[in-house]
Every structure is written in C-alpha cells, then in structure tokens.
Short mmCIF file of C-alpha atoms in Angstrom, two decimals:
data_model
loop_
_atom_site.label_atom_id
_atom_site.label_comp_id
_atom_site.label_asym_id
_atom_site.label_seq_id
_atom_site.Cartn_x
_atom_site.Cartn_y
_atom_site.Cartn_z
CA UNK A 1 110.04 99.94 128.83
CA UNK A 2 112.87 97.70 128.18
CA UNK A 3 110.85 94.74 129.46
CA UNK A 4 108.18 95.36 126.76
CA UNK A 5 110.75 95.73 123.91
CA UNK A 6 112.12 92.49 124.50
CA UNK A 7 108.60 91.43 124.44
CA UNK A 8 108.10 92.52 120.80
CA UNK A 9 111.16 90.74 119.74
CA UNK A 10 109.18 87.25 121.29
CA UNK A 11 106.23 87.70 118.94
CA UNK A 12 107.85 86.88 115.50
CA UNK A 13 104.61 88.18 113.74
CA UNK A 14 105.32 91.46 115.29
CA UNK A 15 108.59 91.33 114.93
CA UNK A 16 108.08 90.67 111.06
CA UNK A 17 105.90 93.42 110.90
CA UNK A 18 108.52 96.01 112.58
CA UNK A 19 111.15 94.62 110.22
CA UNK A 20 109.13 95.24 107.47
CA UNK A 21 108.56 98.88 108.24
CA UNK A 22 111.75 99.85 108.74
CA UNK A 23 112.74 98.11 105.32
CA UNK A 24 109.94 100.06 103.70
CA UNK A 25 111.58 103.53 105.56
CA UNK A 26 114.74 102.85 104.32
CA UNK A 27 113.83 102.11 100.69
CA UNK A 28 111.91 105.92 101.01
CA UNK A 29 115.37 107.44 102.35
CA UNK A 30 117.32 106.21 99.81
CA UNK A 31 114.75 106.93 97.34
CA UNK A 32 115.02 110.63 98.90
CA UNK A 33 118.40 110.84 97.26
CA UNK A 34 118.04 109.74 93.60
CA UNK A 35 117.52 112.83 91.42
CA UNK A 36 115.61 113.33 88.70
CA UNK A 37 116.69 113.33 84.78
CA UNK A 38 117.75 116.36 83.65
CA UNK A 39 117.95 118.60 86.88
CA UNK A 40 120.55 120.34 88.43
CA UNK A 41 119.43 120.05 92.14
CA UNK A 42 122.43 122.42 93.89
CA UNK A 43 120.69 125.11 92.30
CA UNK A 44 118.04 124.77 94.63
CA UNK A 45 120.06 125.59 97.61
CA UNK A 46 119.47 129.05 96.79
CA UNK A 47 115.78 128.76 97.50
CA UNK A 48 116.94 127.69 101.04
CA UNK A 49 114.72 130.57 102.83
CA UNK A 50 112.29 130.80 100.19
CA UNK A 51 109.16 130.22 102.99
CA UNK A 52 107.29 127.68 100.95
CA UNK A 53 110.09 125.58 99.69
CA UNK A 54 111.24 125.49 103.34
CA UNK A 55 108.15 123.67 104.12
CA UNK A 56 107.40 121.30 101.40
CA UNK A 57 110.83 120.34 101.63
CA UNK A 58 110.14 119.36 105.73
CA UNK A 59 107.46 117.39 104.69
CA UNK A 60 109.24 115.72 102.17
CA UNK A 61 112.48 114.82 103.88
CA UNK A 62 114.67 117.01 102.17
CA UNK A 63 113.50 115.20 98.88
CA UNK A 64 112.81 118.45 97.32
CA UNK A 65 115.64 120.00 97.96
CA UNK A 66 117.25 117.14 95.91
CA UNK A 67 114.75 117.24 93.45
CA UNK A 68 114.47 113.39 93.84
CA UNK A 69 111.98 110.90 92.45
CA UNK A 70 110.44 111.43 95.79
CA UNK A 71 110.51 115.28 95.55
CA UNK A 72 106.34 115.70 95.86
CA UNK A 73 106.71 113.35 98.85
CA UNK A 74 102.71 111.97 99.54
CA UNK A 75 101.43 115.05 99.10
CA UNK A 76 99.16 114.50 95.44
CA UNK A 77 97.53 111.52 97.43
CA UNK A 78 96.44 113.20 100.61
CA UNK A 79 94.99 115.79 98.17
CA UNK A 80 93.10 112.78 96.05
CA UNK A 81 92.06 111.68 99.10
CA UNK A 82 90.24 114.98 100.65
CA UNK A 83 88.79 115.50 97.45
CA UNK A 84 87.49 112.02 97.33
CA UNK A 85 85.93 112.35 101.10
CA UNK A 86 84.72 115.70 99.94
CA UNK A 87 82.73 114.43 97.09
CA UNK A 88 81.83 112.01 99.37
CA UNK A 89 79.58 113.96 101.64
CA UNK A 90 76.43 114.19 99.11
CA UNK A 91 77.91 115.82 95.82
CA UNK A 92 78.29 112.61 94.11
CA UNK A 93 75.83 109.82 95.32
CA UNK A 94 77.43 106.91 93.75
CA UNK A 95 80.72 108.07 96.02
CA UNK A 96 77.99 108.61 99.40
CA UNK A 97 76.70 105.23 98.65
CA UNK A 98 80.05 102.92 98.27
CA UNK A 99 80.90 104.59 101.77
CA UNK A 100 77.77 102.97 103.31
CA UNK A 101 78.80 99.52 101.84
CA UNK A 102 81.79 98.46 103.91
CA UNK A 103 84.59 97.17 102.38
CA UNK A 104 83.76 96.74 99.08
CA UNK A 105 83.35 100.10 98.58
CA UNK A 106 86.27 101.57 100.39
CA UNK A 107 87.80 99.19 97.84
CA UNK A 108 85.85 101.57 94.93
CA UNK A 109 86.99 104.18 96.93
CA UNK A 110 90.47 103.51 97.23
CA UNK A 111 90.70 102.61 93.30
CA UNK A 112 89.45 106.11 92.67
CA UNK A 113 91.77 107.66 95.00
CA UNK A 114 94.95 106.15 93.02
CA UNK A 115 93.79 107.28 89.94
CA UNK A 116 93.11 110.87 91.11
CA UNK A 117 96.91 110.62 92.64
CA UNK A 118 98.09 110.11 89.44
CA UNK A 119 96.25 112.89 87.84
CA UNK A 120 97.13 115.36 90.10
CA UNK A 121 100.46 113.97 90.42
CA UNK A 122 101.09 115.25 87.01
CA UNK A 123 99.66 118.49 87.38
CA UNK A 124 101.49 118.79 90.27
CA UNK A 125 105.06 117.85 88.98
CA UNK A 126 104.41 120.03 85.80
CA UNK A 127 103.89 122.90 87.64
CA UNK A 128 106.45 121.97 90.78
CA UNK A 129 109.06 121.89 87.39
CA UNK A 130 107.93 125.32 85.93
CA UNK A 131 107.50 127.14 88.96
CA UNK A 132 111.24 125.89 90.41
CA UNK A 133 112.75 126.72 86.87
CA UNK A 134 111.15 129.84 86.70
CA UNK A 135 112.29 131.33 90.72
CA UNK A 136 115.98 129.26 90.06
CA UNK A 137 117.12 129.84 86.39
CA UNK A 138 119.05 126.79 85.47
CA UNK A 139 117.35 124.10 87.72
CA UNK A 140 115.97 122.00 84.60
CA UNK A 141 118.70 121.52 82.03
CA UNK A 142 116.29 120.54 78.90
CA UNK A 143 113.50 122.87 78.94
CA UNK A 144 112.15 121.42 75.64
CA UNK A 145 108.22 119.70 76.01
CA UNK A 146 110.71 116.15 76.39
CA UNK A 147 112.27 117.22 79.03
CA UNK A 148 109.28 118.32 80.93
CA UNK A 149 107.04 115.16 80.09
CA UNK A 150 110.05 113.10 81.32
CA UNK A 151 110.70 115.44 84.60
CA UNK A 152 106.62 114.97 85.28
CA UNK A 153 106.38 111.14 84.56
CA UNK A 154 109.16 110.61 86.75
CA UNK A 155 107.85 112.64 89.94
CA UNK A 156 104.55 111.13 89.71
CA UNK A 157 106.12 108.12 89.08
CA UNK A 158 107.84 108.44 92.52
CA UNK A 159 104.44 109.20 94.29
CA UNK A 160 102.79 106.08 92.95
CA UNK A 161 105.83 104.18 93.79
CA UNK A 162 105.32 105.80 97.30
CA UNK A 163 101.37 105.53 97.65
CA UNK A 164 102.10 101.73 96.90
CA UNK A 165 104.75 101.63 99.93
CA UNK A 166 102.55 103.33 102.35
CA UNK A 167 99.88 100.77 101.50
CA UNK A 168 102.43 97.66 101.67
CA UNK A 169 102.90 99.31 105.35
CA UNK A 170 99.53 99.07 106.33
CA UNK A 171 98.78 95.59 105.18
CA UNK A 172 102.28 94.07 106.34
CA UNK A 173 103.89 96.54 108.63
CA UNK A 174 102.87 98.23 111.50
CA UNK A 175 101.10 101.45 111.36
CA UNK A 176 99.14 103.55 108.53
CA UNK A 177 101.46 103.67 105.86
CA UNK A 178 100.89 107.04 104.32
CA UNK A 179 101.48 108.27 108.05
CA UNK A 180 104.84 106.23 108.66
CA UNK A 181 106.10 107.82 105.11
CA UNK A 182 105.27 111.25 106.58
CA UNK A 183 106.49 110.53 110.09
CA UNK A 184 109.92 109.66 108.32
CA UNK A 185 110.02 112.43 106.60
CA UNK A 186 109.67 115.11 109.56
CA UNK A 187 112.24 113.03 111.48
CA UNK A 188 114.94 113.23 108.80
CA UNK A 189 114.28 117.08 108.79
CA UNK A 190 115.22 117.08 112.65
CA UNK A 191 118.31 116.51 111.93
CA UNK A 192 118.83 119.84 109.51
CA UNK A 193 117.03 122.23 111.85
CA UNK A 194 119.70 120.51 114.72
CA UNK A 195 122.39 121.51 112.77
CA UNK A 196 121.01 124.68 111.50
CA UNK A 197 120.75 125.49 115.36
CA UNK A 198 123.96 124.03 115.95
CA UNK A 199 125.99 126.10 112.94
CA UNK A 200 124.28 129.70 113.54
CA UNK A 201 125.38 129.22 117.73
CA UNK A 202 128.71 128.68 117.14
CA UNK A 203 129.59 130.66 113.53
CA UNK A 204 126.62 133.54 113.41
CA UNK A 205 125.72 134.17 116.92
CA UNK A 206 126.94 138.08 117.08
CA UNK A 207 124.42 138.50 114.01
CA UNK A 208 121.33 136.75 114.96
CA UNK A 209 121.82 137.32 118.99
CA UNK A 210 120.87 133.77 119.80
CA UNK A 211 121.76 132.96 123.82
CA UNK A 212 122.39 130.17 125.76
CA UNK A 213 119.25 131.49 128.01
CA UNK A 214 117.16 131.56 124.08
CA UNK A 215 118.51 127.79 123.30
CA UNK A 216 117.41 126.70 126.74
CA UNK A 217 113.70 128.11 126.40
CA UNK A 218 113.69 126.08 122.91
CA UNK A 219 114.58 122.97 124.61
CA UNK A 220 112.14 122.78 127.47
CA UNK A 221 109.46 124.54 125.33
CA UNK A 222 109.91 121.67 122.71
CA UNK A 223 109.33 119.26 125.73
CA UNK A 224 106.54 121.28 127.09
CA UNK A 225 104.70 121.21 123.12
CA UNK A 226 105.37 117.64 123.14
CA UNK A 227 103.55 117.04 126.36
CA UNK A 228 100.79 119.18 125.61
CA UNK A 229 100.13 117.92 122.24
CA UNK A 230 99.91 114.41 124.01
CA UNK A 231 97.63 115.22 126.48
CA UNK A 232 95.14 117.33 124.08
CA UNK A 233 95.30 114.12 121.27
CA UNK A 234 94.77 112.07 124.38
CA UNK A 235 91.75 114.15 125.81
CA UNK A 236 88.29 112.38 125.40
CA UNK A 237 84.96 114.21 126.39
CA UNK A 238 82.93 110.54 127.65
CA UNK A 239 79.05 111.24 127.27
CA UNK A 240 77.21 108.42 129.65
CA UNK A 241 74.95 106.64 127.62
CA UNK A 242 71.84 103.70 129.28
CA UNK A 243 70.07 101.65 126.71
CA UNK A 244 66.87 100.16 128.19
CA UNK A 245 66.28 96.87 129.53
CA UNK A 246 63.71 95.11 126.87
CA UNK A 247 62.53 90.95 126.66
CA UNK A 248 62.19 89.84 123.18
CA UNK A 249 60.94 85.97 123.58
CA UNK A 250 62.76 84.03 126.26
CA UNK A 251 65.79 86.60 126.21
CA UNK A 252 66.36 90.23 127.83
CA UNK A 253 68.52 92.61 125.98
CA UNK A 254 69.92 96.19 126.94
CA UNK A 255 70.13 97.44 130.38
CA UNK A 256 74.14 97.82 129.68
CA UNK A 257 75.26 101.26 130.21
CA UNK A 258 78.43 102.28 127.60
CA UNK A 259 79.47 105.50 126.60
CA UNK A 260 79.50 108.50 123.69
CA UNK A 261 84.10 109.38 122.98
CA UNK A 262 84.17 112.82 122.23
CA UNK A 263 87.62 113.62 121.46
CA UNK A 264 88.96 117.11 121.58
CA UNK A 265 90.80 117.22 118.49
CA UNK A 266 88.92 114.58 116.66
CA UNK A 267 89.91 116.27 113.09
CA UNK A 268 93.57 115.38 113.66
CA UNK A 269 96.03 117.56 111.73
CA UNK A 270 93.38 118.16 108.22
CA UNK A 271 92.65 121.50 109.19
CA UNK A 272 95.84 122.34 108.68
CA UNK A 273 96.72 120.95 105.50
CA UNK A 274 93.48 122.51 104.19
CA UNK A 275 94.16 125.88 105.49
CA UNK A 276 98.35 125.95 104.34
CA UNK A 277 96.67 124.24 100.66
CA UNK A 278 94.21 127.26 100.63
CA UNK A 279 96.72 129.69 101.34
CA UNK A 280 99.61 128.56 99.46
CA UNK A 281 97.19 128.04 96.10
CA UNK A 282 97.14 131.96 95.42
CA UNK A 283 100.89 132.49 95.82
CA UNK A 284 101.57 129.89 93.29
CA UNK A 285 99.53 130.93 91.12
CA UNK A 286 100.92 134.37 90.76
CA UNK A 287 104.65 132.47 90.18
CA UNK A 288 103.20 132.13 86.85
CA UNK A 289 101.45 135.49 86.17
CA UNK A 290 103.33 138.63 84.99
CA UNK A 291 104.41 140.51 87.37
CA UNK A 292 102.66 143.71 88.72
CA UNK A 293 101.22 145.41 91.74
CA UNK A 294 98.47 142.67 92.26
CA UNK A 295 100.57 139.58 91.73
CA UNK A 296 103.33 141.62 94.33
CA UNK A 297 101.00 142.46 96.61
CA UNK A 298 99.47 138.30 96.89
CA UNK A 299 103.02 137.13 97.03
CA UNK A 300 103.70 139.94 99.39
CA UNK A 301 101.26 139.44 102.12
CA UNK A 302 100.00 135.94 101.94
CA UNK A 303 103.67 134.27 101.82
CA UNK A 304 104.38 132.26 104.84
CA UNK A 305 104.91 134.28 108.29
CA UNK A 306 103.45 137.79 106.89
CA UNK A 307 100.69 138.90 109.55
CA UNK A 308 97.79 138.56 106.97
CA UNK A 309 98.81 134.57 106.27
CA UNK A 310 98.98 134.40 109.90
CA UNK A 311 95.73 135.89 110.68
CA UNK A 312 93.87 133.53 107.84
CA UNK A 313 95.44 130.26 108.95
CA UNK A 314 93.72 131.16 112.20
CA UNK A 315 90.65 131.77 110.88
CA UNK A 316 90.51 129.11 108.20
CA UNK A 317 92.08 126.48 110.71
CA UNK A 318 89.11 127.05 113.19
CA UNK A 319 86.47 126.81 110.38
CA UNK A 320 87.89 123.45 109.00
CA UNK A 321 87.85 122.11 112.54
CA UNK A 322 84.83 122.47 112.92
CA UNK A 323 83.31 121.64 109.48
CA UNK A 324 85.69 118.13 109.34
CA UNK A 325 84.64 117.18 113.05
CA UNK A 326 80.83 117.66 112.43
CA UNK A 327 81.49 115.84 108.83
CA UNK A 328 83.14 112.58 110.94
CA UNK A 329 80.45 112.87 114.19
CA UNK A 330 76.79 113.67 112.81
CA UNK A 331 75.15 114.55 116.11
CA UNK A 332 71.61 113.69 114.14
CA UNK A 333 72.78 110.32 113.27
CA UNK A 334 73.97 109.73 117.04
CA UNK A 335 70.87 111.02 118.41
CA UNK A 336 68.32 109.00 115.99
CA UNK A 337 70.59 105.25 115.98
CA UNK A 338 70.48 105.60 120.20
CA UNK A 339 66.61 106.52 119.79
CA UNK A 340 66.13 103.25 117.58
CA UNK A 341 68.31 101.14 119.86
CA UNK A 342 66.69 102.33 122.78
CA UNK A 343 69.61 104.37 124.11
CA UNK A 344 69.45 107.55 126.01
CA UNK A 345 72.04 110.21 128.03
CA UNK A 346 70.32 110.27 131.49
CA UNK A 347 68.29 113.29 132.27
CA UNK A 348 68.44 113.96 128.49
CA UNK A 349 65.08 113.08 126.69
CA UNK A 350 65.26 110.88 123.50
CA UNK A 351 65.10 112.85 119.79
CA UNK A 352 65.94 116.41 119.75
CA UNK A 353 67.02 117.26 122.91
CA UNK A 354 69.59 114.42 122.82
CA UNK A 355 70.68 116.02 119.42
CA UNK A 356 70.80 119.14 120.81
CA UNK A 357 72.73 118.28 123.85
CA UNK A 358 75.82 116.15 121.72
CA UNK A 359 76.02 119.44 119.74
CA UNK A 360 76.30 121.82 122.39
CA UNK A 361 78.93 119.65 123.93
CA UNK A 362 80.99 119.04 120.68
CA UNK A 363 81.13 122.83 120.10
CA UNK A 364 82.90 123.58 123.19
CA UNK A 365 85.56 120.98 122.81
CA UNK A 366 86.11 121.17 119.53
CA UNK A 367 86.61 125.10 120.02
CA UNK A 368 89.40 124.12 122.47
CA UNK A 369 90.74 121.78 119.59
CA UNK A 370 90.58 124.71 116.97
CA UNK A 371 92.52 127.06 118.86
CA UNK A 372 94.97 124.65 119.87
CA UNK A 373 95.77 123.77 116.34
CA UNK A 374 95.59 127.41 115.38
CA UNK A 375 98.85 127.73 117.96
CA UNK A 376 100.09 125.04 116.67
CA UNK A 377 100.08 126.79 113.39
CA UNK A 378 101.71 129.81 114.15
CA UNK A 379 104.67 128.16 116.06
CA UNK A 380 106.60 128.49 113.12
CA UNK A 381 106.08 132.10 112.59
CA UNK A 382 106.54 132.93 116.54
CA UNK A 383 109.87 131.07 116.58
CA UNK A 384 111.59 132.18 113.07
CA UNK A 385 110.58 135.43 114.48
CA UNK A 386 111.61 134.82 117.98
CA UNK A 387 115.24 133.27 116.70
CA UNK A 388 115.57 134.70 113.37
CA UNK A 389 116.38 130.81 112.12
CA UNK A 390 114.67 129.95 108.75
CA UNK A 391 113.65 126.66 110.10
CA UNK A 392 109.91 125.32 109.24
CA UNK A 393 109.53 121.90 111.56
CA UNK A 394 106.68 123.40 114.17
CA UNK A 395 103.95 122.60 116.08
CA UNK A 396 101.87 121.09 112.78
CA UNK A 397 105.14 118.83 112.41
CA UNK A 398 105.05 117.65 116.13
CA UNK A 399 101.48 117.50 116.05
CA UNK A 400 101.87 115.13 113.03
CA UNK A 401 104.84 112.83 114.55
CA UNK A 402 103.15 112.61 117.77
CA UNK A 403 100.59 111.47 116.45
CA UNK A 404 101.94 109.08 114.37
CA UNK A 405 103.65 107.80 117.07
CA UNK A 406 100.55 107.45 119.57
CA UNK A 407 98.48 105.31 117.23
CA UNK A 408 101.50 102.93 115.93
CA UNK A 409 102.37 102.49 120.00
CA UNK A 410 98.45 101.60 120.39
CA UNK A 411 99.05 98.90 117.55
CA UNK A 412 101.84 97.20 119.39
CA UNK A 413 100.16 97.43 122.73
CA UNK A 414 97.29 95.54 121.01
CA UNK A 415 99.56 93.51 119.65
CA UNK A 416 101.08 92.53 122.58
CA UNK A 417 97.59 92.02 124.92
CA UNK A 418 96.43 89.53 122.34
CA UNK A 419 99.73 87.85 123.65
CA UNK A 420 99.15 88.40 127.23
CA UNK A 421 101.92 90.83 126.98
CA UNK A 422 102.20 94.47 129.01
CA UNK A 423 102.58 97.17 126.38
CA UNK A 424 103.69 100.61 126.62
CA UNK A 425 100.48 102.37 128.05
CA UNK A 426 99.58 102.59 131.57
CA UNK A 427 96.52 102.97 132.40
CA UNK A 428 95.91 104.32 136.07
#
C-alpha cells in the first residue's frame, strides 16, 4: 500500500488531480461554516433529536445545523437529476431522444438538470426557512417577504455554487464530484457521532446503560458492515456469452466469447433516497398544516424510526430496486442487440428465451440486492434503538462512502496501469 502511494505522488497528472480535490473539499468545509443572513443558527441545537433534521444534517456535514450557505448540501440536484432520468424513460420524447445521442445530449441533459436545481433549490430553501422557523421560534430574525427572498437566494445560491464544485471535480479532480461532496460530508459527521459515543460513555452511562461489551459489538459490527457492503457492491453475476464465427469478404469476424456483468446491487444507493424522499414528503407537509388528529397521526407514525416508516422503507426500497435496475438493464434490449450481432448464452436459444433467461436471473440477484439495502436502511433504527444514541450515520451512509471510495480507488488504479504502475486492487 505504501509502495503504490508513493506511486501516485510520481504521476504529476495524478497528483494534480488529488490536489485539486482536496482543495475543492476544503473550500466545501469551510463553506459548511458561513451562515446565512439573518439567522440565528444556535437555535437549532434544540432540534438536535428532531429525527429528520438529524439526517439531513449527516448528509450535509453539519451544514444545517449551522444554517450555512451550504445548509441544503447537494440535495435539490440529485432531486433535478431523478426527475430528469425519470422523464427520461418515455414521458417526454425530446428528453428519451437526447439520451440516445451521446454527448451532445447529455450536454442538453445536463443544462436542464442545472436549471431544475435552481428551481427546486428555491422551493426547497423557502420551505427549509418556514418549516425551521416554524418548529424553532426565533431561528430567522427578519421574517418580513425580504428576509425570506434573501434567506432563499442565498441557500440556492450555495447549491449552485456546490453543483459547480462537484462538476469542477469530475473534469479536474479525481472522482464524481457530486459523490466526493457527499462522501465529505458523511465523513465530517463521523466525527460527531464519535464524540456523541464518546460523551454519553463517560458522562450518561448510568442513564442510557451503554457497556463496554455494547461499544465492542459496535466496533466489530461496523467492521463486519463495512466488509459486507464491499463484497455485495463487489458481487457480479457473469452470464457467458459466444457470438458466432461469420466471413464477410476476405475477413472472419466473431467466434470471441465475452460475457453479460450482472451486478447485485446495480441500483447503487437510489432506492434509498427515493424511498426516505417519499416518506419524508408527507411529514413535511403537515409542518405546515394546522394541527389536528390527521396531521398528528402522519407526523406520528411516519417520522423516522416509528414501526410503520420502518415497514414502508422496506417495502418501497425493494420496489425501487427493482424498478431502477430493470430501467438501467433492459433484458429486451440485451436479448435483441446479441440476436443482431449474432450473440447467444450457450444452451439458451436466440430471441425470447434469451430474454427470458437474463430476466429470471436478474430477479434473483437483484432480490438479494433489495433486501440488503432494506437492512441497510433500518440500521439506523436497530441501533438508536439498540443504544438509545440519537445518531443517524447508518448503513445508507456506509453504503454511500464505500462506495464512493471503491470507484475513486478504481480511478487511480486506472490511473496508475496506464503508467505501468500496481494499484490498490488485487486481483487473485
């Protein structure tokens, strides 16, 4: 390991491109810790164990907590983005067709994507303001339209300012760059839930019963997570594929044999952020109804950790798995462009069956990927309940930094082959 990271410091393009990153990181922490106009931000600590705020403000690196110009983190853009792929998928066929034309229209595509950032940036911050002002009395300090429109124009200020980072990233650093701003956030929340852990051992342990034998289990079973969410990201279901030997004038083609990746969880970490959007949508909507039984009951039982949230994340976790895998592999397309290149899977027949046989096999791993990210979504529950620590960095944030850091380690390895370097990854 040490070997290789002297390596990267040979290459000065990779080296460059690590600096850069890091530069970009740092500007996005410090950024973290510049409030907004007209906000008193130590009100918020009050919200503390309010379940939502605990996990926007994971995902945003304790930016919310703040109330900085980086309070809404990434967040409006991931949205603009699902909505875009969304529309993509035969609701609006201008959308369907610039995905078919390469890189001119993920250009078109991206353009729309800012501009739907921005617009639901503002709708966003707006209602982020409200919402906040309304649960912590005091947080905004002009509540006149002025102080609003300024409050919203900076937040979505802040996520335009951050969309642009996260694509400076990609282009000049190392990485996806809306997944490095992410990854940075989770990290810096580490170091809360550490001292969270660290403060209720030694000041609160008579109340909450915490034991050594307890703080051991979280250790290893963090370790144990880790590893498992490696080797499930890492798990690829091969399907053999021979394309025929044919002679087209003096030349033979085909006759190579290559191969179909399945991979189990090849919907990453969406499902999630669907299901929590879903689920969180009702909740904060009833922030800004009167309150009576039906608004009490929605805030009641769907807030995060009560056994019907719980039991719907499951559900709608395993659904969007599925739907998102089968939008990203169409088994029909797979089956007809091997049929036309004279592909087959042996002792599968060309056409249907070959259609039918990548489906079968994609609904048995991706059920294995479903209920592995349904776990991963109720590790938060299972271990506030297990400890009794309000602390919201579970198996969806692993799942997202390991992640993070699989694919940016497979950049550098490339990186480093092209150079006739060893990387990281061992293959064996």
């Amino acid at each position: 390991m040490f070997t290789t990271i002297s390596n990267i410091w040979k290459v000065s393009d990779l080296r460059n491109r690590i600096l850069f990153t890091l530069l970009m990181i740092l500007i996005f922490r410090i950024g973290s810790f510049i409030p907004v106009p007209n906000v008193n931000a130590k009100v918020l600590t009050e919200l503390g164990s309010n379940p939502i705020f605990g996990m926007l403000n994971t995902f945003s690196g304790g930016a919310l907590q703040n109330f900085s110009i980086f309070a809404m983190s990434i967040t409006p853009y991931i949205t603009a983005s699902i909505i875009v792929q969304l529309l993509g998928m035969g609701v609006i066929r201008k959308f369907e067709e610039w995905q078919k034309e390469g890189d001119a229209g993920r250009k078109k595509l991206a353009q729309i994507t800012r501009y739907g950032t921005v617009i639901l940036g503002m709708i966003q911050a707006y209602g982020l303001s409200v919402t906040f002002n309304n649960t912590a009395p005091g947080l905004i300090t002009d509540t006149s339209w002025t102080g609003y429109v300024l409050i919203t124009v900076t937040l979505t200020a802040g996520t335009a300012f951050l969309m642009w980072l996260g694509e400076q990233i990609t282009e000049k650093g190392i990485g996806n760059g809306i997944s490095i701003i992410i990854f940075a956030g989770i990290i810096a929340g580490v170091e809360r839930g550490a001292r969270t852990i660290y403060e209720t051992w030694f000041y609160n342990q008579e109340n909450i019963g915490l034991s050594s034998v307890k703080l051991a289990i979280l250790l290893v079973g963090t370790v144990l997570l880790i590893a498992a969410i490696v080797f499930v990201q890492q798990g690829v279901r091969r399907i053999p594929v021979q394309y025929a030997k044919r002679v087209v004038g003096r030349k033979m083609y085909g006759g190579q044999s290559s191969h179909i990746p399945l991979k189990v969880n090849a919907a990453g970490v969406i499902p999630v952020i669907f299901a929590s959007s879903l689920l969180m949508f009702p909740v904060t909507v009833a922030q800004f109804l009167p309150a009576n039984a039906f608004t009490n009951w929605i805030q009641a039982n769907l807030a995060f950790g009560a056994p019907l949230y719980v039991g719907l994340e499951i559900v709608l976790i395993i659904f969007f798995t599925y739907f998102y895998t089968f939008v990203q592999i169409n088994p029909v397309q797979l089956a007809d462009g091997m049929k036309k290149n004279g592909g087959f899977i042996p002792g599968i027949r060309p056409g249907k069956p070959t259609e039918l046989f990548i489906t079968r096999v994609m609904n048995r791993i991706t059920l294995s990927g479903a209920l592995f990210l349904a776990a991963l979504a109720a590790m938060p529950v299972l271990f506030m309940n297990a400890s009794g620590l309000n602390m919201y960095f579970g198996g969806t944030g692993l799942l997202i930094v390991v992640g993070v850091a699989l694919e940016t380690m497979k950049q550098v390895e490339s990186q480093l082959l092209q150079r006739h370097y060893k990387g990281f990854i061992r293959n064996r």
